[in-house]
JSON list of C-alpha atoms in Angstrom, two decimals:
[
{"chain": "A", "resi": 1, "resn": "PHE", "atom": "CA", "xyz": [-0.06, 0.10, -0.19]},
{"chain": "A", "resi": 2, "resn": "TYR", "atom": "CA", "xyz": [2.96, 2.19, 1.04]},
{"chain": "A", "resi": 3, "resn": "PHE", "atom": "CA", "xyz": [4.51, 1.49, -2.25]},
{"chain": "A", "resi": 4, "resn": "ARG", "atom": "CA", "xyz": [2.44, 2.72, -4.58]},
{"chain": "A", "resi": 5, "resn": "ASN", "atom": "CA", "xyz": [0.64, 5.11, -2.82]},
{"chain": "A", "resi": 6, "resn": "LYS", "atom": "CA", "xyz": [3.87, 7.65, -0.54]},
{"chain": "A", "resi": 7, "resn": "HIS", "atom": "CA", "xyz": [4.51, 9.90, -3.25]},
{"chain": "A", "resi": 8, "resn": "ARG", "atom": "CA", "xyz": [0.76, 10.43, -3.71]},
{"chain": "A", "resi": 9, "resn": "PRO", "atom": "CA", "xyz": [-1.88, 11.50, -1.27]},
{"chain": "A", "resi": 10, "resn": "PHE", "atom": "CA", "xyz": [-3.86, 8.47, 0.97]},
{"chain": "A", "resi": 11, "resn": "LEU", "atom": "CA", "xyz": [-5.86, 7.31, 3.46]},
{"chain": "A", "resi": 12, "resn": "LEU", "atom": "CA", "xyz": [-5.48, 4.37, 5.42]},
{"chain": "A", "resi": 13, "resn": "PHE", "atom": "CA", "xyz": [-7.46, 3.23, 7.95]},
{"chain": "A", "resi": 14, "resn": "VAL", "atom": "CA", "xyz": [-6.12, 0.56, 10.63]},
{"chain": "A", "resi": 15, "resn": "SER", "atom": "CA", "xyz": [-9.07, -0.74, 12.71]},
{"chain": "A", "resi": 16, "resn": "LEU", "atom": "CA", "xyz": [-8.05, -3.41, 15.45]},
{"chain": "A", "resi": 17, "resn": "LEU", "atom": "CA", "xyz": [-9.43, -6.37, 16.45]},
{"chain": "A", "resi": 18, "resn": "HIS", "atom": "CA", "xyz": [-7.24, -5.55, 19.56]},
{"chain": "A", "resi": 19, "resn": "VAL", "atom": "CA", "xyz": [-8.28, -5.37, 22.97]},
{"chain": "A", "resi": 20, "resn": "HIS", "atom": "CA", "xyz": [-12.01, -6.64, 21.88]},
{"chain": "A", "resi": 21, "resn": "THR", "atom": "CA", "xyz": [-13.44, -9.48, 23.33]},
{"chain": "A", "resi": 22, "resn": "PRO", "atom": "CA", "xyz": [-12.61, -12.41, 23.25]},
{"chain": "A", "resi": 23, "resn": "LEU", "atom": "CA", "xyz": [-9.26, -11.10, 23.51]},
{"chain": "A", "resi": 24, "resn": "ILE", "atom": "CA", "xyz": [-7.67, -13.28, 20.90]},
{"chain": "A", "resi": 25, "resn": "THR", "atom": "CA", "xyz": [-3.38, -13.40, 21.12]},
{"chain": "A", "resi": 26, "resn": "THR", "atom": "CA", "xyz": [-1.29, -14.15, 18.88]},
{"chain": "A", "resi": 27, "resn": "GLU", "atom": "CA", "xyz": [1.10, -16.77, 20.66]},
{"chain": "A", "resi": 28, "resn": "LYS", "atom": "CA", "xyz": [4.27, -14.38, 20.20]},
{"chain": "A", "resi": 29, "resn": "PHE", "atom": "CA", "xyz": [2.43, -12.07, 22.89]},
{"chain": "A", "resi": 30, "resn": "GLN", "atom": "CA", "xyz": [1.21, -14.42, 25.61]},
{"chain": "A", "resi": 31, "resn": "GLY", "atom": "CA", "xyz": [1.60, -14.01, 28.99]},
{"chain": "A", "resi": 32, "resn": "ARG", "atom": "CA", "xyz": [4.31, -10.67, 27.66]},
{"chain": "A", "resi": 33, "resn": "SER", "atom": "CA", "xyz": [1.89, -8.12, 30.27]},
{"chain": "A", "resi": 34, "resn": "ARG", "atom": "CA", "xyz": [2.03, -8.60, 33.91]},
{"chain": "A", "resi": 35, "resn": "HIS", "atom": "CA", "xyz": [-1.92, -7.54, 33.25]},
{"chain": "A", "resi": 36, "resn": "GLY", "atom": "CA", "xyz": [-3.16, -11.02, 31.92]},
{"chain": "A", "resi": 37, "resn": "LEU", "atom": "CA", "xyz": [-4.22, -11.51, 28.58]},
{"chain": "A", "resi": 38, "resn": "TYR", "atom": "CA", "xyz": [-5.73, -7.90, 27.83]},
{"chain": "A", "resi": 39, "resn": "GLY", "atom": "CA", "xyz": [-2.88, -6.52, 29.00]},
{"chain": "A", "resi": 40, "resn": "ASP", "atom": "CA", "xyz": [-1.12, -8.51, 26.38]},
{"chain": "A", "resi": 41, "resn": "ASN", "atom": "CA", "xyz": [-3.76, -7.63, 23.96]},
{"chain": "A", "resi": 42, "resn": "VAL", "atom": "CA", "xyz": [-2.20, -4.10, 24.52]},
{"chain": "A", "resi": 43, "resn": "GLU", "atom": "CA", "xyz": [1.19, -5.26, 23.98]},
{"chain": "A", "resi": 44, "resn": "GLU", "atom": "CA", "xyz": [0.39, -6.44, 20.24]},
{"chain": "A", "resi": 45, "resn": "MET", "atom": "CA", "xyz": [-0.93, -3.99, 19.61]},
{"chain": "A", "resi": 46, "resn": "ASP", "atom": "CA", "xyz": [1.16, -1.90, 20.31]},
{"chain": "A", "resi": 47, "resn": "TRP", "atom": "CA", "xyz": [3.07, -3.65, 18.49]},
{"chain": "A", "resi": 48, "resn": "MET", "atom": "CA", "xyz": [1.47, -3.70, 15.20]},
{"chain": "A", "resi": 49, "resn": "VAL", "atom": "CA", "xyz": [1.06, 0.35, 15.87]},
{"chain": "A", "resi": 50, "resn": "GLY", "atom": "CA", "xyz": [5.03, 0.61, 16.55]},
{"chain": "A", "resi": 51, "resn": "ARG", "atom": "CA", "xyz": [5.89, -1.29, 13.43]},
{"chain": "A", "resi": 52, "resn": "LEU", "atom": "CA", "xyz": [3.11, 0.97, 10.93]},
{"chain": "A", "resi": 53, "resn": "LEU", "atom": "CA", "xyz": [5.04, 4.45, 11.97]},
{"chain": "A", "resi": 54, "resn": "ASP", "atom": "CA", "xyz": [7.95, 2.58, 11.77]},
{"chain": "A", "resi": 55, "resn": "VAL", "atom": "CA", "xyz": [7.45, 2.26, 7.66]},
{"chain": "A", "resi": 56, "resn": "ILE", "atom": "CA", "xyz": [5.85, 6.09, 7.81]},
{"chain": "A", "resi": 57, "resn": "ASP", "atom": "CA", "xyz": [9.50, 6.20, 8.76]},
{"chain": "A", "resi": 58, "resn": "GLN", "atom": "CA", "xyz": [11.65, 4.61, 6.71]},
{"chain": "A", "resi": 59, "resn": "GLU", "atom": "CA", "xyz": [9.68, 5.79, 4.14]},
{"chain": "A", "resi": 60, "resn": "GLY", "atom": "CA", "xyz": [10.23, 9.79, 4.82]},
{"chain": "A", "resi": 61, "resn": "LEU", "atom": "CA", "xyz": [6.43, 9.80, 5.16]},
{"chain": "A", "resi": 62, "resn": "LYS", "atom": "CA", "xyz": [6.92, 11.37, 8.90]},
{"chain": "A", "resi": 63, "resn": "ASN", "atom": "CA", "xyz": [6.39, 15.23, 8.77]},
{"chain": "A", "resi": 64, "resn": "THR", "atom": "CA", "xyz": [4.47, 14.64, 5.79]},
{"chain": "A", "resi": 65, "resn": "THR", "atom": "CA", "xyz": [1.70, 11.84, 7.90]},
{"chain": "A", "resi": 66, "resn": "PHE", "atom": "CA", "xyz": [-1.41, 12.65, 10.09]},
{"chain": "A", "resi": 67, "resn": "ILE", "atom": "CA", "xyz": [-1.87, 10.24, 12.17]},
{"chain": "A", "resi": 68, "resn": "TYR", "atom": "CA", "xyz": [-4.94, 9.25, 14.47]},
{"chain": "A", "resi": 69, "resn": "PHE", "atom": "CA", "xyz": [-5.53, 6.99, 17.12]},
{"chain": "A", "resi": 70, "resn": "SER", "atom": "CA", "xyz": [-7.70, 6.66, 18.83]},
{"chain": "A", "resi": 71, "resn": "SER", "atom": "CA", "xyz": [-11.21, 3.94, 20.63]},
{"chain": "A", "resi": 72, "resn": "ASP", "atom": "CA", "xyz": [-15.15, 4.46, 20.05]},
{"chain": "A", "resi": 73, "resn": "HIS", "atom": "CA", "xyz": [-15.47, 3.66, 23.27]},
{"chain": "A", "resi": 74, "resn": "GLY", "atom": "CA", "xyz": [-14.42, 3.21, 27.06]},
{"chain": "A", "resi": 75, "resn": "GLY", "atom": "CA", "xyz": [-14.07, -0.64, 28.16]},
{"chain": "A", "resi": 76, "resn": "SER", "atom": "CA", "xyz": [-16.18, -2.40, 29.50]},
{"chain": "A", "resi": 77, "resn": "LEU", "atom": "CA", "xyz": [-16.88, -3.95, 33.32]},
{"chain": "A", "resi": 78, "resn": "GLU", "atom": "CA", "xyz": [-18.39, -6.50, 32.34]},
{"chain": "A", "resi": 79, "resn": "ALA", "atom": "CA", "xyz": [-16.37, -9.35, 29.97]},
{"chain": "A", "resi": 80, "resn": "HIS", "atom": "CA", "xyz": [-15.47, -11.28, 32.80]},
{"chain": "A", "resi": 81, "resn": "ARG", "atom": "CA", "xyz": [-13.96, -14.81, 32.49]},
{"chain": "A", "resi": 82, "resn": "GLY", "atom": "CA", "xyz": [-13.30, -15.61, 36.23]},
{"chain": "A", "resi": 83, "resn": "ASN", "atom": "CA", "xyz": [-11.99, -13.05, 38.30]},
{"chain": "A", "resi": 84, "resn": "ALA", "atom": "CA", "xyz": [-10.35, -11.93, 35.39]},
{"chain": "A", "resi": 85, "resn": "GLN", "atom": "CA", "xyz": [-11.58, -8.09, 33.57]},
{"chain": "A", "resi": 86, "resn": "LEU", "atom": "CA", "xyz": [-11.94, -8.79, 30.26]},
{"chain": "A", "resi": 87, "resn": "GLY", "atom": "CA", "xyz": [-12.71, -5.31, 29.09]},
{"chain": "A", "resi": 88, "resn": "GLY", "atom": "CA", "xyz": [-10.29, -2.48, 30.65]},
{"chain": "A", "resi": 89, "resn": "TRP", "atom": "CA", "xyz": [-10.23, -0.43, 32.51]},
{"chain": "A", "resi": 90, "resn": "ASN", "atom": "CA", "xyz": [-11.60, 3.44, 33.34]},
{"chain": "A", "resi": 91, "resn": "GLY", "atom": "CA", "xyz": [-9.53, 4.86, 35.78]},
{"chain": "A", "resi": 92, "resn": "ILE", "atom": "CA", "xyz": [-10.84, 7.84, 37.60]},
{"chain": "A", "resi": 93, "resn": "TYR", "atom": "CA", "xyz": [-14.14, 7.82, 35.71]},
{"chain": "A", "resi": 94, "resn": "LYS", "atom": "CA", "xyz": [-17.81, 6.26, 35.80]},
{"chain": "A", "resi": 95, "resn": "GLY", "atom": "CA", "xyz": [-19.40, 3.51, 33.86]},
{"chain": "A", "resi": 96, "resn": "GLY", "atom": "CA", "xyz": [-18.13, 1.73, 31.23]},
{"chain": "A", "resi": 97, "resn": "LYS", "atom": "CA", "xyz": [-19.15, 0.61, 27.35]},
{"chain": "A", "resi": 98, "resn": "GLY", "atom": "CA", "xyz": [-22.25, 0.85, 26.46]},
{"chain": "A", "resi": 99, "resn": "MET", "atom": "CA", "xyz": [-23.44, 3.33, 29.86]},
{"chain": "A", "resi": 100, "resn": "GLY", "atom": "CA", "xyz": [-25.56, 6.14, 27.49]},
{"chain": "A", "resi": 101, "resn": "GLY", "atom": "CA", "xyz": [-23.75, 9.27, 29.39]},
{"chain": "A", "resi": 102, "resn": "TRP", "atom": "CA", "xyz": [-22.03, 8.05, 31.67]},
{"chain": "A", "resi": 103, "resn": "GLU", "atom": "CA", "xyz": [-17.54, 9.40, 31.52]},
{"chain": "A", "resi": 104, "resn": "GLY", "atom": "CA", "xyz": [-15.95, 5.77, 31.42]},
{"chain": "A", "resi": 105, "resn": "GLY", "atom": "CA", "xyz": [-18.12, 4.63, 28.73]},
{"chain": "A", "resi": 106, "resn": "ILE", "atom": "CA", "xyz": [-16.98, 7.61, 26.22]},
{"chain": "A", "resi": 107, "resn": "ARG", "atom": "CA", "xyz": [-14.04, 9.94, 27.40]},
{"chain": "A", "resi": 108, "resn": "VAL", "atom": "CA", "xyz": [-11.31, 8.23, 25.11]},
{"chain": "A", "resi": 109, "resn": "PRO", "atom": "CA", "xyz": [-7.97, 8.12, 24.27]},
{"chain": "A", "resi": 110, "resn": "GLY", "atom": "CA", "xyz": [-7.06, 10.93, 21.39]},
{"chain": "A", "resi": 111, "resn": "ILE", "atom": "CA", "xyz": [-3.99, 11.03, 20.53]},
{"chain": "A", "resi": 112, "resn": "VAL", "atom": "CA", "xyz": [-2.37, 12.76, 17.52]},
{"chain": "A", "resi": 113, "resn": "ARG", "atom": "CA", "xyz": [1.10, 12.23, 15.45]},
{"chain": "A", "resi": 114, "resn": "TRP", "atom": "CA", "xyz": [2.48, 15.06, 12.31]},
{"chain": "A", "resi": 115, "resn": "PRO", "atom": "CA", "xyz": [5.63, 16.04, 13.08]},
{"chain": "A", "resi": 116, "resn": "GLY", "atom": "CA", "xyz": [6.05, 18.69, 10.44]},
{"chain": "A", "resi": 117, "resn": "ALA", "atom": "CA", "xyz": [3.02, 20.53, 12.08]},
{"chain": "A", "resi": 118, "resn": "LEU", "atom": "CA", "xyz": [2.59, 20.22, 14.83]},
{"chain": "A", "resi": 119, "resn": "PRO", "atom": "CA", "xyz": [4.37, 20.97, 18.28]},
{"chain": "A", "resi": 120, "resn": "ALA", "atom": "CA", "xyz": [5.32, 17.11, 19.91]},
{"chain": "A", "resi": 121, "resn": "GLY", "atom": "CA", "xyz": [3.33, 17.44, 24.37]},
{"chain": "A", "resi": 122, "resn": "THR", "atom": "CA", "xyz": [0.99, 19.54, 23.91]},
{"chain": "A", "resi": 123, "resn": "VAL", "atom": "CA", "xyz": [-2.42, 18.26, 26.17]},
{"chain": "A", "resi": 124, "resn": "ILE", "atom": "CA", "xyz": [-5.45, 19.46, 24.79]},
{"chain": "A", "resi": 125, "resn": "ASN", "atom": "CA", "xyz": [-8.21, 20.46, 27.55]},
{"chain": "A", "resi": 126, "resn": "GLU", "atom": "CA", "xyz": [-11.28, 20.36, 25.15]},
{"chain": "A", "resi": 127, "resn": "PRO", "atom": "CA", "xyz": [-14.05, 18.41, 24.59]},
{"chain": "A", "resi": 128, "resn": "THR", "atom": "CA", "xyz": [-13.71, 17.08, 20.45]},
{"chain": "A", "resi": 129, "resn": "SER", "atom": "CA", "xyz": [-15.79, 13.27, 19.36]},
{"chain": "A", "resi": 130, "resn": "LEU", "atom": "CA", "xyz": [-14.99, 11.15, 16.73]},
{"chain": "A", "resi": 131, "resn": "MET", "atom": "CA", "xyz": [-17.48, 12.80, 14.70]},
{"chain": "A", "resi": 132, "resn": "ASP", "atom": "CA", "xyz": [-14.49, 15.64, 14.47]},
{"chain": "A", "resi": 133, "resn": "ILE", "atom": "CA", "xyz": [-12.28, 12.78, 11.88]},
{"chain": "A", "resi": 134, "resn": "PHE", "atom": "CA", "xyz": [-14.33, 13.53, 9.40]},
{"chain": "A", "resi": 135, "resn": "PRO", "atom": "CA", "xyz": [-14.17, 17.14, 8.02]},
{"chain": "A", "resi": 136, "resn": "THR", "atom": "CA", "xyz": [-10.76, 17.29, 9.43]},
{"chain": "A", "resi": 137, "resn": "VAL", "atom": "CA", "xyz": [-9.77, 14.00, 7.24]},
{"chain": "A", "resi": 138, "resn": "VAL", "atom": "CA", "xyz": [-11.76, 16.39, 4.43]},
{"chain": "A", "resi": 139, "resn": "GLN", "atom": "CA", "xyz": [-9.76, 19.66, 5.51]},
{"chain": "A", "resi": 140, "resn": "LEU", "atom": "CA", "xyz": [-6.25, 17.75, 4.94]},
{"chain": "A", "resi": 141, "resn": "ALA", "atom": "CA", "xyz": [-7.25, 16.49, 1.31]},
{"chain": "A", "resi": 142, "resn": "GLY", "atom": "CA", "xyz": [-7.74, 20.51, -0.04]},
{"chain": "A", "resi": 143, "resn": "GLY", "atom": "CA", "xyz": [-11.55, 19.47, 0.06]},
{"chain": "A", "resi": 144, "resn": "ALA", "atom": "CA", "xyz": [-15.40, 20.60, 1.63]},
{"chain": "A", "resi": 145, "resn": "VAL", "atom": "CA", "xyz": [-17.77, 19.12, 4.14]},
{"chain": "A", "resi": 146, "resn": "PRO", "atom": "CA", "xyz": [-20.65, 18.71, 2.48]},
{"chain": "A", "resi": 147, "resn": "GLN", "atom": "CA", "xyz": [-23.36, 21.09, 2.38]},
{"chain": "A", "resi": 148, "resn": "ASP", "atom": "CA", "xyz": [-25.89, 20.28, 1.70]},
{"chain": "A", "resi": 149, "resn": "ARG", "atom": "CA", "xyz": [-27.21, 18.45, 4.93]},
{"chain": "A", "resi": 150, "resn": "VAL", "atom": "CA", "xyz": [-26.08, 19.26, 9.17]},
{"chain": "A", "resi": 151, "resn": "ILE", "atom": "CA", "xyz": [-21.87, 17.99, 9.89]},
{"chain": "A", "resi": 152, "resn": "ASP", "atom": "CA", "xyz": [-21.77, 17.77, 13.62]},
{"chain": "A", "resi": 153, "resn": "GLY", "atom": "CA", "xyz": [-18.28, 17.62, 13.36]},
{"chain": "A", "resi": 154, "resn": "ARG", "atom": "CA", "xyz": [-15.43, 19.84, 12.94]},
{"chain": "A", "resi": 155, "resn": "THR", "atom": "CA", "xyz": [-11.85, 20.05, 11.57]},
{"chain": "A", "resi": 156, "resn": "LEU", "atom": "CA", "xyz": [-9.55, 19.12, 14.72]},
{"chain": "A", "resi": 157, "resn": "LEU", "atom": "CA", "xyz": [-7.04, 21.65, 12.87]},
{"chain": "A", "resi": 158, "resn": "PRO", "atom": "CA", "xyz": [-7.59, 25.10, 13.68]},
{"chain": "A", "resi": 159, "resn": "LEU", "atom": "CA", "xyz": [-7.49, 23.14, 17.77]},
{"chain": "A", "resi": 160, "resn": "LEU", "atom": "CA", "xyz": [-4.13, 21.52, 17.34]},
{"chain": "A", "resi": 161, "resn": "ARG", "atom": "CA", "xyz": [-2.65, 23.86, 15.67]},
{"chain": "A", "resi": 162, "resn": "GLY", "atom": "CA", "xyz": [-3.46, 26.43, 18.63]},
{"chain": "A", "resi": 163, "resn": "THR", "atom": "CA", "xyz": [-5.12, 29.15, 15.73]},
{"chain": "A", "resi": 164, "resn": "VAL", "atom": "CA", "xyz": [-8.04, 28.16, 18.11]},
{"chain": "A", "resi": 165, "resn": "GLN", "atom": "CA", "xyz": [-7.76, 28.23, 21.95]},
{"chain": "A", "resi": 166, "resn": "HIS", "atom": "CA", "xyz": [-11.59, 26.16, 22.13]},
{"chain": "A", "resi": 167, "resn": "SER", "atom": "CA", "xyz": [-13.05, 23.59, 20.60]},
{"chain": "A", "resi": 168, "resn": "GLU", "atom": "CA", "xyz": [-16.08, 24.88, 18.50]},
{"chain": "A", "resi": 169, "resn": "HIS", "atom": "CA", "xyz": [-18.99, 21.78, 20.05]},
{"chain": "A", "resi": 170, "resn": "GLU", "atom": "CA", "xyz": [-20.36, 23.70, 23.12]},
{"chain": "A", "resi": 171, "resn": "PHE", "atom": "CA", "xyz": [-23.00, 21.43, 23.51]},
{"chain": "A", "resi": 172, "resn": "MET", "atom": "CA", "xyz": [-23.26, 17.56, 23.43]},
{"chain": "A", "resi": 173, "resn": "PHE", "atom": "CA", "xyz": [-24.87, 15.06, 23.08]},
{"chain": "A", "resi": 174, "resn": "HIS", "atom": "CA", "xyz": [-24.59, 11.94, 24.71]},
{"chain": "A", "resi": 175, "resn": "TYR", "atom": "CA", "xyz": [-27.39, 8.62, 23.56]},
{"chain": "A", "resi": 176, "resn": "CYS", "atom": "CA", "xyz": [-27.68, 4.97, 24.13]},
{"chain": "A", "resi": 177, "resn": "GLY", "atom": "CA", "xyz": [-29.11, 3.73, 20.80]},
{"chain": "A", "resi": 178, "resn": "VAL", "atom": "CA", "xyz": [-31.97, 6.32, 20.23]},
{"chain": "A", "resi": 179, "resn": "PHE", "atom": "CA", "xyz": [-31.79, 7.12, 23.05]},
{"chain": "A", "resi": 180, "resn": "LEU", "atom": "CA", "xyz": [-30.35, 10.59, 24.69]},
{"chain": "A", "resi": 181, "resn": "HIS", "atom": "CA", "xyz": [-29.34, 9.53, 28.27]},
{"chain": "A", "resi": 182, "resn": "ALA", "atom": "CA", "xyz": [-26.59, 12.99, 28.41]},
{"chain": "A", "resi": 183, "resn": "VAL", "atom": "CA", "xyz": [-26.35, 16.66, 27.54]},
{"chain": "A", "resi": 184, "resn": "ARG", "atom": "CA", "xyz": [-22.48, 18.30, 28.34]},
{"chain": "A", "resi": 185, "resn": "TRP", "atom": "CA", "xyz": [-22.72, 22.57, 28.30]},
{"chain": "A", "resi": 186, "resn": "HIS", "atom": "CA", "xyz": [-18.74, 23.50, 27.64]},
{"chain": "A", "resi": 187, "resn": "GLN", "atom": "CA", "xyz": [-19.35, 26.69, 28.83]},
{"chain": "A", "resi": 188, "resn": "LYS", "atom": "CA", "xyz": [-16.49, 28.70, 27.10]},
{"chain": "A", "resi": 189, "resn": "ASP", "atom": "CA", "xyz": [-16.58, 31.72, 29.23]},
{"chain": "A", "resi": 190, "resn": "SER", "atom": "CA", "xyz": [-15.90, 30.32, 32.60]},
{"chain": "A", "resi": 191, "resn": "GLY", "atom": "CA", "xyz": [-14.09, 26.52, 30.74]},
{"chain": "A", "resi": 192, "resn": "THR", "atom": "CA", "xyz": [-16.64, 25.04, 32.97]},
{"chain": "A", "resi": 193, "resn": "ILE", "atom": "CA", "xyz": [-18.31, 21.99, 31.40]},
{"chain": "A", "resi": 194, "resn": "TRP", "atom": "CA", "xyz": [-21.57, 21.11, 32.71]},
{"chain": "A", "resi": 195, "resn": "LYS", "atom": "CA", "xyz": [-23.44, 17.86, 32.38]},
{"chain": "A", "resi": 196, "resn": "ALA", "atom": "CA", "xyz": [-26.71, 16.59, 33.08]},
{"chain": "A", "resi": 197, "resn": "HIS", "atom": "CA", "xyz": [-28.08, 13.19, 32.92]},
{"chain": "A", "resi": 198, "resn": "TYR", "atom": "CA", "xyz": [-31.16, 12.04, 32.21]},
{"chain": "A", "resi": 199, "resn": "ALA", "atom": "CA", "xyz": [-31.68, 8.83, 32.10]},
{"chain": "A", "resi": 200, "resn": "THR", "atom": "CA", "xyz": [-28.85, 6.44, 33.90]},
{"chain": "A", "resi": 201, "resn": "PRO", "atom": "CA", "xyz": [-28.70, 2.62, 33.78]},
{"chain": "A", "resi": 202, "resn": "VAL", "atom": "CA", "xyz": [-29.60, 0.65, 36.52]},
{"chain": "A", "resi": 203, "resn": "PHE", "atom": "CA", "xyz": [-26.34, -1.23, 38.63]},
{"chain": "A", "resi": 204, "resn": "GLN", "atom": "CA", "xyz": [-26.75, -4.65, 39.69]},
{"chain": "A", "resi": 205, "resn": "PRO", "atom": "CA", "xyz": [-25.49, -4.90, 42.38]},
{"chain": "A", "resi": 206, "resn": "GLU", "atom": "CA", "xyz": [-26.47, -1.43, 43.58]},
{"chain": "A", "resi": 207, "resn": "ALA", "atom": "CA", "xyz": [-22.94, -0.13, 44.09]},
{"chain": "A", "resi": 208, "resn": "SER", "atom": "CA", "xyz": [-20.91, -2.45, 41.30]},
{"chain": "A", "resi": 209, "resn": "GLY", "atom": "CA", "xyz": [-20.56, -0.05, 39.07]},
{"chain": "A", "resi": 210, "resn": "ALA", "atom": "CA", "xyz": [-21.87, -1.78, 36.14]},
{"chain": "A", "resi": 211, "resn": "CYS", "atom": "CA", "xyz": [-24.74, -4.63, 34.54]},
{"chain": "A", "resi": 212, "resn": "PHE", "atom": "CA", "xyz": [-23.88, -7.60, 36.83]},
{"chain": "A", "resi": 213, "resn": "GLY", "atom": "CA", "xyz": [-27.03, -9.01, 36.60]},
{"chain": "A", "resi": 214, "resn": "ARG", "atom": "CA", "xyz": [-28.06, -8.55, 33.08]},
{"chain": "A", "resi": 215, "resn": "GLY", "atom": "CA", "xyz": [-24.27, -8.48, 31.67]},
{"chain": "A", "resi": 216, "resn": "ILE", "atom": "CA", "xyz": [-25.18, -5.64, 29.32]},
{"chain": "A", "resi": 217, "resn": "CYS", "atom": "CA", "xyz": [-26.58, -2.04, 30.18]},
{"chain": "A", "resi": 218, "resn": "PRO", "atom": "CA", "xyz": [-30.32, -1.26, 28.16]},
{"chain": "A", "resi": 219, "resn": "CYS", "atom": "CA", "xyz": [-30.87, 1.88, 26.93]},
{"chain": "A", "resi": 220, "resn": "PHE", "atom": "CA", "xyz": [-34.25, 1.99, 27.95]},
{"chain": "A", "resi": 221, "resn": "GLY", "atom": "CA", "xyz": [-37.62, 0.70, 30.25]},
{"chain": "A", "resi": 222, "resn": "ASP", "atom": "CA", "xyz": [-36.88, -0.96, 33.75]},
{"chain": "A", "resi": 223, "resn": "GLY", "atom": "CA", "xyz": [-32.41, -0.94, 33.15]},
{"chain": "A", "resi": 224, "resn": "VAL", "atom": "CA", "xyz": [-32.85, 2.66, 33.62]},
{"chain": "A", "resi": 225, "resn": "THR", "atom": "CA", "xyz": [-33.63, 5.69, 36.30]},
{"chain": "A", "resi": 226, "resn": "HIS", "atom": "CA", "xyz": [-35.08, 8.57, 34.73]},
{"chain": "A", "resi": 227, "resn": "HIS", "atom": "CA", "xyz": [-34.45, 11.31, 36.85]},
{"chain": "A", "resi": 228, "resn": "ASP", "atom": "CA", "xyz": [-36.19, 14.66, 36.23]},
{"chain": "A", "resi": 229, "resn": "PRO", "atom": "CA", "xyz": [-34.99, 17.76, 37.36]},
{"chain": "A", "resi": 230, "resn": "PRO", "atom": "CA", "xyz": [-32.07, 16.20, 35.62]},
{"chain": "A", "resi": 231, "resn": "LEU", "atom": "CA", "xyz": [-28.97, 14.70, 37.62]},
{"chain": "A", "resi": 232, "resn": "LEU", "atom": "CA", "xyz": [-26.20, 18.04, 36.88]},
{"chain": "A", "resi": 233, "resn": "PHE", "atom": "CA", "xyz": [-22.40, 17.12, 37.44]},
{"chain": "A", "resi": 234, "resn": "ASP", "atom": "CA", "xyz": [-19.29, 19.82, 37.11]},
{"chain": "A", "resi": 235, "resn": "LEU", "atom": "CA", "xyz": [-17.28, 17.79, 35.09]},
{"chain": "A", "resi": 236, "resn": "SER", "atom": "CA", "xyz": [-14.54, 20.82, 35.45]},
{"chain": "A", "resi": 237, "resn": "ARG", "atom": "CA", "xyz": [-14.28, 20.06, 39.19]},
{"chain": "A", "resi": 238, "resn": "ASP", "atom": "CA", "xyz": [-16.46, 16.78, 39.20]},
{"chain": "A", "resi": 239, "resn": "PRO", "atom": "CA", "xyz": [-15.12, 14.62, 36.47]},
{"chain": "A", "resi": 240, "resn": "SER", "atom": "CA", "xyz": [-15.58, 11.71, 38.21]},
{"chain": "A", "resi": 241, "resn": "GLU", "atom": "CA", "xyz": [-19.57, 12.26, 38.29]},
{"chain": "A", "resi": 242, "resn": "ALA", "atom": "CA", "xyz": [-19.44, 11.11, 42.65]},
{"chain": "A", "resi": 243, "resn": "SER", "atom": "CA", "xyz": [-20.99, 14.35, 42.93]},
{"chain": "A", "resi": 244, "resn": "PRO", "atom": "CA", "xyz": [-24.31, 15.13, 41.90]},
{"chain": "A", "resi": 245, "resn": "LEU", "atom": "CA", "xyz": [-24.79, 19.46, 42.27]},
{"chain": "A", "resi": 246, "resn": "SER", "atom": "CA", "xyz": [-28.66, 20.73, 43.97]},
{"chain": "A", "resi": 247, "resn": "ALA", "atom": "CA", "xyz": [-29.74, 23.67, 44.01]},
{"chain": "A", "resi": 248, "resn": "ASP", "atom": "CA", "xyz": [-28.18, 24.51, 47.88]},
{"chain": "A", "resi": 249, "resn": "THR", "atom": "CA", "xyz": [-24.88, 22.72, 46.83]},
{"chain": "A", "resi": 250, "resn": "GLU", "atom": "CA", "xyz": [-24.56, 24.91, 42.88]},
{"chain": "A", "resi": 251, "resn": "PRO", "atom": "CA", "xyz": [-26.58, 28.28, 43.24]},
{"chain": "A", "resi": 252, "resn": "LEU", "atom": "CA", "xyz": [-26.37, 29.40, 39.34]}
]
């Protein structure tokens, strides 16, 4: 692929099977990690991405190739085999894959490499979306996004280049299937990020933070709790969504 296209623009999309159940790992990487089968998967994925980057470097394309590494969702908490957790870990963030609006299911890594255009080591703490990849790629290719429909994504290039300080996303809506579970508001004048939950999955057991009883959290019906008024969090101060706000604690 590279040898055919290295002298002209190309788009390479690699969707890895790794870090997803059933965690198929080649023999070479089995037992490599002290974090079990999931860790072995991470090690093999890291090696595969490294091989791709090595070829880009060897072909002299490093400075002219925009690379975006991400995931489509957070770790799956319900995926277990015995005591072994097969679905990753979401750190300080609540919930996981398939849970509508909780941060653990929708916060994912977003790592960009483009040495010829972007400084290394920069951290951008602004809300962006996987929907932003489409308009970003279109802009990189010198094209224009369709004008006959609403495109929810926004190009990432101004944010990455530092020509703007804030993401264009003022509001983001978080669905579970076709059901709106949560919405976040990026209050640009203060920098505060508020999030309101209209529906949340019923955890089984209640204190577990996951739907172990069902195997996967439902989006509607008796498996969710509806909140009126919505549960409200200040993600800027409470990224773990541990303390819902009330009129007493947050007059605004």
